[in-house]
Short mmCIF file of C-alpha atoms in Angstrom, two decimals:
data_model
loop_
_atom_site.label_atom_id
_atom_site.label_comp_id
_atom_site.label_asym_id
_atom_site.label_seq_id
_atom_site.Cartn_x
_atom_site.Cartn_y
_atom_site.Cartn_z
CA MET A 625 0.00 0.00 0.00
CA ALA A 626 1.25 3.46 -0.85
CA GLY A 627 1.44 6.20 1.74
CA TYR A 628 3.16 6.58 5.08
CA ASP A 629 4.44 3.92 7.44
CA LEU A 630 2.87 5.86 10.32
CA VAL A 631 0.45 8.72 10.75
CA VAL A 632 0.25 10.20 14.24
CA VAL A 633 -3.00 11.89 15.28
CA GLY A 634 -2.09 14.57 17.80
CA ALA A 635 1.04 16.72 18.11
CA GLY A 636 1.28 16.90 21.89
CA PRO A 637 4.21 15.59 23.94
CA GLY A 638 3.26 11.99 23.14
CA GLY A 639 2.50 12.41 19.45
CA TYR A 640 5.34 14.64 18.34
CA VAL A 641 7.98 12.63 20.20
CA ALA A 642 6.59 9.40 18.69
CA ALA A 643 6.81 10.92 15.22
CA ILE A 644 10.42 11.98 15.72
CA ARG A 645 11.45 8.58 17.05
CA ALA A 646 9.67 6.88 14.16
CA THR A 647 11.61 8.92 11.60
CA GLN A 648 14.86 8.12 13.41
CA LEU A 649 14.01 4.45 12.86
CA GLY A 650 13.43 4.97 9.15
CA LEU A 651 9.62 5.15 9.12
CA GLN A 652 7.93 7.60 6.75
CA THR A 653 5.78 9.60 9.16
CA ALA A 654 3.05 12.24 9.10
CA VAL A 655 1.36 14.11 11.94
CA VAL A 656 -2.19 15.51 12.09
CA GLU A 657 -3.08 18.16 14.67
CA MET A 658 -6.40 20.00 14.95
CA GLU A 659 -5.03 22.95 16.95
CA ARG A 660 -1.36 23.79 17.28
CA ALA A 661 1.83 21.77 17.58
CA GLY A 662 2.72 21.08 21.18
CA GLY A 663 -0.76 19.94 22.19
CA VAL A 664 -2.46 20.88 25.44
CA CYS A 665 0.81 20.56 27.37
CA GLY A 666 2.70 23.08 25.29
CA ASN A 667 -0.14 25.49 24.57
CA TRP A 668 -2.65 25.27 27.43
CA GLY A 669 -1.07 23.23 30.21
CA CYS A 670 2.42 22.32 31.38
CA ILE A 671 4.46 25.06 29.74
CA PRO A 672 2.38 28.26 30.03
CA SER A 673 1.27 27.36 33.56
CA LYS A 674 4.89 26.92 34.64
CA ALA A 675 5.66 30.37 33.27
CA LEU A 676 2.92 31.76 35.54
CA LEU A 677 4.23 29.75 38.48
CA ALA A 678 7.76 31.06 37.94
CA ASP A 679 6.50 34.64 37.96
CA ALA A 680 4.41 33.95 41.06
CA ASP A 681 7.52 32.58 42.81
CA LEU A 682 9.52 35.66 41.84
CA TYR A 683 6.81 38.08 42.97
CA ARG A 684 6.35 36.28 46.28
CA ALA A 685 10.11 36.25 46.91
CA MET A 686 10.38 40.00 46.20
CA ARG A 687 7.33 40.77 48.32
CA ASP A 688 8.64 38.75 51.29
CA GLY A 689 12.24 39.84 50.95
CA ALA A 690 12.14 42.36 53.79
CA SER A 691 12.72 39.63 56.37
CA ARG A 692 16.05 38.98 54.64
CA GLY A 693 17.00 42.63 54.31
CA LEU A 694 15.85 42.88 50.69
CA ILE A 695 13.29 45.66 50.41
CA ALA A 696 11.36 46.25 47.17
CA GLU A 697 9.34 49.43 47.59
CA GLY A 698 6.35 50.07 45.36
CA LEU A 699 6.18 46.47 44.21
CA ARG A 700 3.13 45.74 42.07
CA VAL A 701 2.04 43.22 39.46
CA ASP A 702 1.12 43.97 35.85
CA PHE A 703 -0.98 40.84 35.43
CA PRO A 704 -1.80 41.32 31.72
CA LYS A 705 1.96 41.42 31.06
CA VAL A 706 2.46 38.31 33.19
CA MET A 707 -0.17 36.53 31.10
CA ALA A 708 1.34 37.84 27.87
CA ARG A 709 4.72 36.36 28.82
CA SER A 710 3.04 33.03 29.52
CA ARG A 711 1.39 33.04 26.09
CA GLY A 712 4.70 34.00 24.50
CA VAL A 713 6.41 31.02 26.10
CA ALA A 714 3.66 28.75 24.74
CA ASP A 715 4.07 30.25 21.28
CA ARG A 716 7.81 29.59 21.32
CA GLN A 717 7.17 26.02 22.40
CA ALA A 718 4.79 25.45 19.48
CA THR A 719 7.23 27.01 17.03
CA GLY A 720 9.95 24.73 18.37
CA VAL A 721 7.87 21.61 17.76
CA GLU A 722 7.07 22.76 14.23
CA PHE A 723 10.80 23.24 13.64
CA LEU A 724 11.45 19.69 14.83
CA PHE A 725 8.93 18.38 12.30
CA LYS A 726 10.76 20.17 9.49
CA LYS A 727 14.18 19.09 10.77
CA ASN A 728 13.13 15.44 10.84
CA GLY A 729 11.22 15.46 7.54
CA ILE A 730 7.84 14.83 9.16
CA ALA A 731 4.79 15.86 7.11
CA TYR A 732 2.51 18.11 9.18
CA HIS A 733 -1.21 18.36 8.44
CA ALA A 734 -3.47 20.85 10.23
CA GLY A 735 -6.99 19.51 10.72
CA ARG A 736 -9.22 17.04 12.53
CA ALA A 737 -8.56 13.36 11.78
CA ARG A 738 -10.89 10.38 11.75
CA LEU A 739 -9.90 6.78 11.24
CA ALA A 740 -10.38 5.36 7.75
CA PRO A 741 -9.82 1.79 6.47
CA ASN A 742 -6.35 2.63 5.11
CA GLY A 743 -5.29 5.52 7.36
CA VAL A 744 -7.16 8.69 8.27
CA ILE A 745 -9.36 11.33 6.70
CA VAL A 746 -8.48 14.89 7.68
CA ALA A 747 -11.07 17.67 7.78
CA HIS A 748 -9.49 21.11 7.36
CA ASP A 749 -10.82 24.41 8.70
CA ASP A 750 -11.65 25.62 5.19
CA GLY A 751 -14.15 22.78 4.74
CA THR A 752 -11.96 20.59 2.54
CA THR A 753 -10.97 17.02 3.36
CA GLU A 754 -7.85 15.02 2.71
CA SER A 755 -7.20 11.28 2.76
CA ILE A 756 -3.87 10.14 4.22
CA GLU A 757 -2.93 6.52 3.70
CA ALA A 758 -0.76 4.81 6.30
CA ARG A 759 0.22 1.31 7.33
CA ASN A 760 -0.15 2.29 10.99
CA VAL A 761 -2.08 4.97 12.88
CA LEU A 762 -1.06 6.19 16.32
CA LEU A 763 -3.77 7.98 18.31
CA ALA A 764 -2.30 10.60 20.64
CA THR A 765 -5.16 13.06 21.08
CA GLY A 766 -4.71 13.54 24.81
CA SER A 767 -7.39 14.77 27.17
CA GLY A 768 -9.62 17.72 27.95
CA GLU A 769 -10.89 19.32 31.13
CA ARG A 770 -13.48 17.28 33.01
CA LEU A 771 -16.57 19.27 33.99
CA LEU A 772 -19.23 18.97 36.67
CA PRO A 773 -23.00 19.43 36.24
CA GLY A 774 -23.95 22.88 37.45
CA LEU A 775 -20.50 24.31 36.76
CA GLU A 776 -20.96 25.31 33.14
CA VAL A 777 -17.92 27.17 31.84
CA ASP A 778 -18.61 30.67 30.50
CA GLY A 779 -15.06 32.03 30.31
CA GLU A 780 -16.08 35.07 32.37
CA VAL A 781 -16.82 33.77 35.87
CA VAL A 782 -16.53 29.98 35.61
CA MET A 783 -13.36 28.71 33.99
CA THR A 784 -11.16 25.71 33.52
CA SER A 785 -7.38 26.00 33.39
CA ARG A 786 -7.61 26.61 29.64
CA GLU A 787 -9.68 29.77 29.99
CA ALA A 788 -7.65 30.88 33.00
CA LEU A 789 -4.45 30.70 30.94
CA ALA A 790 -5.88 33.21 28.48
CA ASP A 791 -7.53 35.61 30.94
CA PRO A 792 -5.51 38.80 31.62
CA ARG A 793 -7.79 39.84 34.50
CA LEU A 794 -6.44 39.31 38.01
CA PRO A 795 -9.41 38.40 40.21
CA ALA A 796 -9.71 39.64 43.77
CA SER A 797 -11.09 36.27 44.89
CA VAL A 798 -11.19 32.73 43.50
CA VAL A 799 -12.87 29.48 44.49
CA VAL A 800 -10.99 26.48 43.13
CA ILE A 801 -13.07 23.32 42.82
CA GLY A 802 -10.58 20.45 43.02
CA GLY A 803 -7.41 20.01 45.05
CA GLY A 804 -5.40 18.00 42.54
CA ALA A 805 -2.29 19.19 40.71
CA VAL A 806 -4.03 21.76 38.50
CA GLY A 807 -6.14 23.13 41.31
CA VAL A 808 -3.30 23.67 43.78
CA GLU A 809 -1.02 25.19 41.15
CA PHE A 810 -3.58 27.83 40.16
CA ALA A 811 -4.48 28.40 43.80
CA TYR A 812 -0.82 29.22 44.48
CA VAL A 813 -0.56 31.54 41.46
CA TYR A 814 -3.66 33.55 42.31
CA ALA A 815 -2.83 33.75 46.01
CA SER A 816 0.75 34.86 45.28
CA PHE A 817 -0.54 37.78 43.24
CA GLY A 818 -2.90 38.83 46.04
CA ALA A 819 -6.22 37.06 45.42
CA ALA A 820 -8.23 35.54 48.25
CA VAL A 821 -8.32 31.83 47.40
CA THR A 822 -10.36 28.91 48.69
CA VAL A 823 -9.66 25.35 47.53
CA VAL A 824 -12.52 22.86 47.76
CA GLU A 825 -11.58 19.16 47.68
CA LEU A 826 -13.88 16.18 48.12
CA ALA A 827 -11.14 13.87 49.42
CA ALA A 828 -9.63 13.91 52.90
CA THR A 829 -6.34 15.44 51.67
CA LEU A 830 -5.07 17.62 48.88
CA LEU A 831 -3.47 15.77 45.97
CA PRO A 832 -5.62 12.64 46.29
CA GLY A 833 -3.85 9.61 44.87
CA MET A 834 -0.45 10.66 46.17
CA ASP A 835 0.94 9.72 49.58
CA PRO A 836 -1.42 11.41 52.08
CA GLU A 837 1.45 13.01 54.00
CA LEU A 838 2.23 15.16 50.97
CA GLY A 839 -1.27 16.57 50.77
CA GLN A 840 -1.36 17.14 54.51
CA GLU A 841 1.92 19.05 54.44
CA LEU A 842 0.81 21.11 51.45
CA ALA A 843 -2.42 22.07 53.22
CA LYS A 844 -0.34 23.38 56.14
CA ALA A 845 1.85 25.38 53.76
CA PHE A 846 -1.21 26.81 52.01
CA HIS A 847 -2.64 27.83 55.38
CA ARG A 848 0.55 29.79 56.09
CA GLN A 849 0.18 31.44 52.67
CA GLY A 850 -3.38 32.52 53.47
CA ILE A 851 -5.09 29.97 51.19
CA GLU A 852 -8.21 28.42 52.72
CA VAL A 853 -8.50 24.66 52.18
CA LEU A 854 -11.82 22.88 52.60
CA LEU A 855 -11.33 19.12 52.64
CA GLY A 856 -14.14 16.60 52.54
CA HIS A 857 -16.39 19.15 50.84
CA ARG A 858 -18.58 18.49 47.81
CA PHE A 859 -19.74 21.08 45.27
CA GLU A 860 -23.51 21.44 45.27
CA GLN A 861 -24.60 24.60 43.47
CA LEU A 862 -23.37 27.74 41.76
CA THR A 863 -25.35 30.98 41.60
CA ARG A 864 -24.10 33.91 39.54
CA ASN A 865 -24.37 37.30 41.17
CA GLY A 866 -23.28 40.34 39.18
CA THR A 867 -19.61 40.02 38.32
CA GLY A 868 -19.02 36.88 40.37
CA ALA A 869 -20.71 33.85 41.83
CA THR A 870 -21.69 32.15 45.06
CA VAL A 871 -20.69 28.51 45.36
CA ALA A 872 -22.50 26.19 47.78
CA VAL A 873 -20.36 23.34 49.11
CA ARG A 874 -21.28 20.67 51.63
CA GLY A 875 -19.05 19.15 54.29
CA GLU A 876 -19.57 17.40 57.60
CA GLY A 877 -20.68 20.66 59.14
CA GLY A 878 -23.35 21.27 56.53
CA VAL A 879 -23.61 23.67 53.61
CA ARG A 880 -21.29 26.65 53.26
CA ALA A 881 -21.62 29.53 50.78
CA LEU A 882 -18.43 30.82 49.16
CA THR A 883 -18.51 34.07 47.18
CA ALA A 884 -15.84 34.94 44.65
CA GLU A 885 -15.16 36.79 41.40
CA ARG A 886 -13.93 33.63 39.67
CA VAL A 887 -14.60 29.92 39.98
CA LEU A 888 -11.94 27.58 38.62
CA VAL A 889 -13.05 24.03 37.82
CA ALA A 890 -10.12 21.62 38.27
CA VAL A 891 -11.68 18.20 38.88
CA GLY A 892 -9.55 16.16 36.51
CA ARG A 893 -9.30 15.38 32.83
CA ALA A 894 -11.19 13.16 30.37
CA PRO A 895 -9.76 11.40 27.29
CA LEU A 896 -10.47 13.06 23.93
CA SER A 897 -11.75 9.91 22.25
CA ALA A 898 -14.89 11.31 20.60
CA ASP A 899 -15.12 12.08 16.87
CA LEU A 900 -12.16 9.88 15.97
CA GLY A 901 -14.24 7.22 14.22
CA LEU A 902 -13.26 4.63 16.81
CA GLU A 903 -16.57 2.75 16.88
CA GLU A 904 -16.80 2.55 13.10
CA ALA A 905 -13.22 1.28 12.90
CA GLY A 906 -13.81 -1.36 15.58
CA VAL A 907 -11.50 0.15 18.18
CA ARG A 908 -12.52 -0.93 21.67
CA VAL A 909 -13.26 1.84 24.17
CA GLU A 910 -14.16 1.61 27.88
CA ARG A 911 -15.42 4.66 29.81
CA GLY A 912 -13.94 6.89 27.14
CA PHE A 913 -10.44 5.35 27.32
CA VAL A 914 -9.04 3.40 24.38
CA VAL A 915 -8.20 -0.18 25.36
CA VAL A 916 -4.68 -1.33 24.43
CA ASP A 917 -2.46 -4.36 25.00
CA GLU A 918 1.10 -4.43 26.37
CA ALA A 919 2.39 -3.16 23.02
CA LEU A 920 -0.13 -0.27 23.20
CA ARG A 921 -1.94 -1.74 20.20
CA THR A 922 -5.71 -1.35 20.08
CA SER A 923 -8.24 -4.02 19.09
CA VAL A 924 -7.49 -3.03 15.47
CA PRO A 925 -3.99 -4.37 14.66
CA THR A 926 -2.88 -1.32 12.67
CA VAL A 927 -4.10 1.24 15.22
CA TRP A 928 -2.14 2.18 18.34
CA ALA A 929 -2.85 4.60 21.19
CA ILE A 930 -0.86 6.35 23.92
CA GLY A 931 -1.01 8.95 26.66
CA ASP A 932 -4.10 10.37 28.27
CA LEU A 933 -6.20 8.56 25.69
CA VAL A 934 -5.36 5.21 27.30
CA GLY A 935 -4.65 6.15 30.95
CA PRO A 936 -4.37 5.36 33.78
CA VAL A 937 -1.54 7.86 34.31
CA MET A 938 -2.34 11.11 32.52
CA LEU A 939 1.05 12.81 32.44
CA ALA A 940 2.96 14.39 29.56
CA HIS A 941 6.21 12.56 30.25
CA ALA A 942 4.39 9.22 30.37
CA ALA A 943 2.88 9.94 26.95
CA SER A 944 6.29 10.86 25.54
CA GLU A 945 7.86 7.63 26.74
CA GLN A 946 4.93 5.61 25.42
CA GLY A 947 5.29 7.36 22.07
CA VAL A 948 8.95 6.42 21.83
CA ARG A 949 8.19 2.81 22.72
CA VAL A 950 5.31 2.45 20.26
CA ALA A 951 7.50 3.78 17.45
CA GLU A 952 10.09 1.16 18.37
CA VAL A 953 7.47 -1.60 18.44
CA ILE A 954 6.22 -0.60 14.98
CA ALA A 955 9.81 -0.49 13.70
CA GLY A 956 10.47 -3.94 15.15
CA THR A 957 13.12 -2.99 17.71
CA ARG A 958 10.91 -3.56 20.77
CA THR A 959 8.03 -5.87 21.68
CA VAL A 960 6.55 -4.35 24.85
CA ALA A 961 5.63 -0.66 25.11
CA ALA A 962 3.56 -0.50 28.30
CA LEU A 963 5.05 1.42 31.23
CA ASP A 964 5.40 0.39 34.85
CA VAL A 965 3.06 2.92 36.45
CA ALA A 966 5.09 2.86 39.66
CA ALA A 967 8.17 4.02 37.73
CA ILE A 968 6.52 7.22 36.46
CA PRO A 969 7.33 10.31 38.54
CA MET A 970 4.52 12.71 39.47
CA CYS A 971 5.24 16.39 40.02
CA VAL A 972 3.25 19.39 41.23
CA TYR A 973 4.75 22.83 40.73
CA CYS A 974 3.23 25.09 43.38
CA GLU A 975 5.42 26.23 46.27
CA PRO A 976 6.33 24.10 48.07
CA GLU A 977 6.68 21.74 45.13
CA VAL A 978 5.55 18.13 45.40
CA ALA A 979 7.07 15.08 43.69
CA ALA A 980 6.86 11.32 44.04
CA VAL A 981 7.78 8.08 42.33
CA GLY A 982 6.96 4.50 43.23
CA LEU A 983 4.60 3.09 45.82
CA THR A 984 2.97 5.10 48.58
CA GLU A 985 3.68 3.92 52.10
CA ALA A 986 0.22 2.32 52.31
CA GLN A 987 0.68 0.50 48.99
CA ALA A 988 4.09 -0.76 50.05
CA ARG A 989 2.79 -2.03 53.41
CA GLU A 990 0.11 -4.02 51.60
CA ARG A 991 2.94 -5.97 49.94
CA GLY A 992 4.99 -6.65 53.04
CA GLU A 993 7.11 -5.19 55.79
CA VAL A 994 8.77 -1.87 55.01
CA HIS A 995 11.15 0.66 56.50
CA VAL A 996 10.38 4.37 56.23
CA GLY A 997 12.88 7.19 56.51
CA ARG A 998 12.04 10.89 56.63
CA PHE A 999 14.25 13.93 56.53
CA PRO A 1000 12.90 17.48 56.99
CA PHE A 1001 14.34 20.30 54.90
CA ARG A 1002 14.51 22.45 58.03
CA ALA A 1003 17.46 20.29 59.11
CA LEU A 1004 19.32 20.71 55.80
CA GLY A 1005 22.08 23.29 55.50
CA LYS A 1006 21.31 24.32 51.90
CA ALA A 1007 17.62 24.71 52.69
CA MET A 1008 18.38 26.89 55.71
CA ALA A 1009 20.80 29.00 53.66
CA THR A 1010 18.27 29.61 50.89
CA GLY A 1011 15.33 30.10 53.23
CA HIS A 1012 13.32 27.21 51.77
CA THR A 1013 12.86 25.00 54.82
CA GLU A 1014 9.31 23.75 54.27
CA GLY A 1015 8.69 20.07 53.61
CA PHE A 1016 10.54 16.78 53.75
CA VAL A 1017 11.79 13.75 51.83
CA LYS A 1018 10.29 10.37 52.64
CA VAL A 1019 11.84 7.08 51.49
CA VAL A 1020 9.93 3.79 51.64
CA SER A 1021 12.06 0.67 51.32
CA GLY A 1022 11.69 -3.07 51.65
CA ALA A 1023 12.51 -4.32 55.13
CA ARG A 1024 14.52 -7.35 53.99
CA HIS A 1025 16.72 -6.02 51.19
CA GLY A 1026 16.34 -2.26 51.53
CA GLU A 1027 15.14 -1.85 47.93
CA ILE A 1028 13.64 1.54 47.11
CA LEU A 1029 9.87 1.11 46.81
CA GLY A 1030 8.79 4.73 46.82
CA VAL A 1031 10.11 8.24 47.34
CA HIS A 1032 7.84 11.14 48.28
CA MET A 1033 8.99 14.75 48.50
CA ILE A 1034 7.54 18.15 49.28
CA GLY A 1035 9.68 21.26 49.31
CA HIS A 1036 11.50 23.75 47.16
CA GLY A 1037 13.09 22.20 44.08
CA VAL A 1038 11.83 18.65 44.59
CA THR A 1039 10.48 18.36 41.04
CA ASP A 1040 14.14 18.25 40.00
CA LEU A 1041 15.33 16.12 42.92
CA ILE A 1042 12.86 13.34 42.04
CA ALA A 1043 14.95 12.33 39.01
CA GLU A 1044 17.55 10.68 41.25
CA ALA A 1045 14.83 8.70 42.97
CA GLY A 1046 13.46 7.59 39.62
CA LEU A 1047 16.89 6.42 38.53
CA ALA A 1048 17.29 4.56 41.82
CA ARG A 1049 14.09 2.63 41.12
CA THR A 1050 15.12 1.89 37.55
CA LEU A 1051 18.44 0.49 38.76
CA GLU A 1052 16.72 -1.37 41.63
CA ALA A 1053 18.89 0.51 44.09
CA THR A 1054 18.75 0.08 47.86
CA THR A 1055 18.86 2.59 50.67
CA GLU A 1056 22.44 1.47 51.38
CA GLU A 1057 23.47 2.25 47.79
CA ILE A 1058 21.96 5.72 47.95
CA ALA A 1059 23.62 6.24 51.33
CA ASP A 1060 26.96 5.09 49.89
CA THR A 1061 26.70 7.58 47.02
CA VAL A 1062 28.59 10.75 47.89
CA HIS A 1063 26.29 13.76 47.55
CA ALA A 1064 27.78 17.23 47.19
CA HIS A 1065 27.44 19.58 50.15
CA PRO A 1066 25.60 21.84 50.52
CA THR A 1067 22.83 20.73 48.15
CA LEU A 1068 19.14 19.97 48.42
CA ALA A 1069 19.87 16.47 47.07
CA GLU A 1070 21.46 15.59 50.40
CA ALA A 1071 17.93 15.33 51.78
CA LEU A 1072 17.34 12.17 49.73
CA ARG A 1073 20.52 10.57 51.05
CA GLU A 1074 19.60 11.54 54.62
CA ALA A 1075 16.11 10.03 54.21
CA ALA A 1076 17.67 6.84 52.82
CA LEU A 1077 20.03 6.74 55.80
CA ALA A 1078 17.05 7.13 58.12
CA ALA A 1079 15.23 4.25 56.39
CA ALA A 1080 18.34 2.11 56.86
CA GLY A 1081 18.55 3.07 60.54
CA ARG A 1082 21.64 5.20 60.05
CA ALA A 1083 20.37 8.78 60.30
CA LEU A 1084 23.17 11.28 60.80
CA ASN A 1085 21.64 14.76 60.89
CA ILE A 1086 18.35 14.18 62.69
#
């Protein structure tokens, strides 16, 4: 059959990386994207939000500098300019992905794709259609914001992260529905720039799904920052009133009314599996997620799927790694593409940052006896010197061999520190091996070694 060896539907972090790896392996590859190269991550998620978070960190540091003898008089925020910088970063990211397509000889088609018997049919914005033949199709369409009944998004008062990333208005008050990664990051941004923020979370801790100690510590940090956290509260009703809204939430103590200028809906994400022609093609779908085997192949042998479209971990770096592996499976250099979920790091970029890899303490205890070591940043020289003493590092290891089962961190810079923990799990390292690795002093990375020492019963600095 004529045409491409592979057509990738979606140019996000999973799709574009898969396309590049496929061309490296000699596969003729095309990419179809209905919006802009870079996907949600590059345009409306990971990258622009981190630009906002960086500016929030800088503003907060300047505002609070007086305690360290650094006085910034007349400090104020030009929020439209902050937002413009964020959009500019996203634009540069998209341009960079487009450059990579050209550099690697990847054909780029702008439009919406649907599966066809021999590839895909692309509908363009001008009303025309195009048929692209391919031996294999990789679906990498990602996910969209999950909504709740009664919280209809209008872009003025009620928003998701997507609308918030395009809104140059700095609200005086915000209610955030959802205490997961997106919710706490935006809560931190708005609060740093002076908004009154309340986070509403149904679960018993922030960051449900991560080790509970992380969410508990983050809630304490948010309290110190002036962010109100309502745990165990369920959204019930929203009533618009003038330029804002009143949100009714219910907890153990009954119903509480929260009034704010903005309401941010951050209750998770849903796979973008509609309008792809999956049912007609015979691709199996369950609860919106595409079902795949260990090679990430769907029920149709020539159709593959990765990333948020397949779950269960909906993270950009997981999608990228899956994309690389699928390309290698198609090229015949690999047989298994599925990832070990426990080996995928999870990061949250508010301040203090949160990061984890591996099993939670509870998950590890279900499998057998464990040792747990903790080391607080307040006892670390580098943390004291920089003034970032919030949080801790927690290491969970097997009791018999000391193997690293999970590492959980909260504190300044931990989204970078988690890489060492991920490598330790990949290499099946033990607490003794981490302890025997000389760590430079003074560094934040010493906290991981100290936590490993504590798990091994050899704590030195606590």
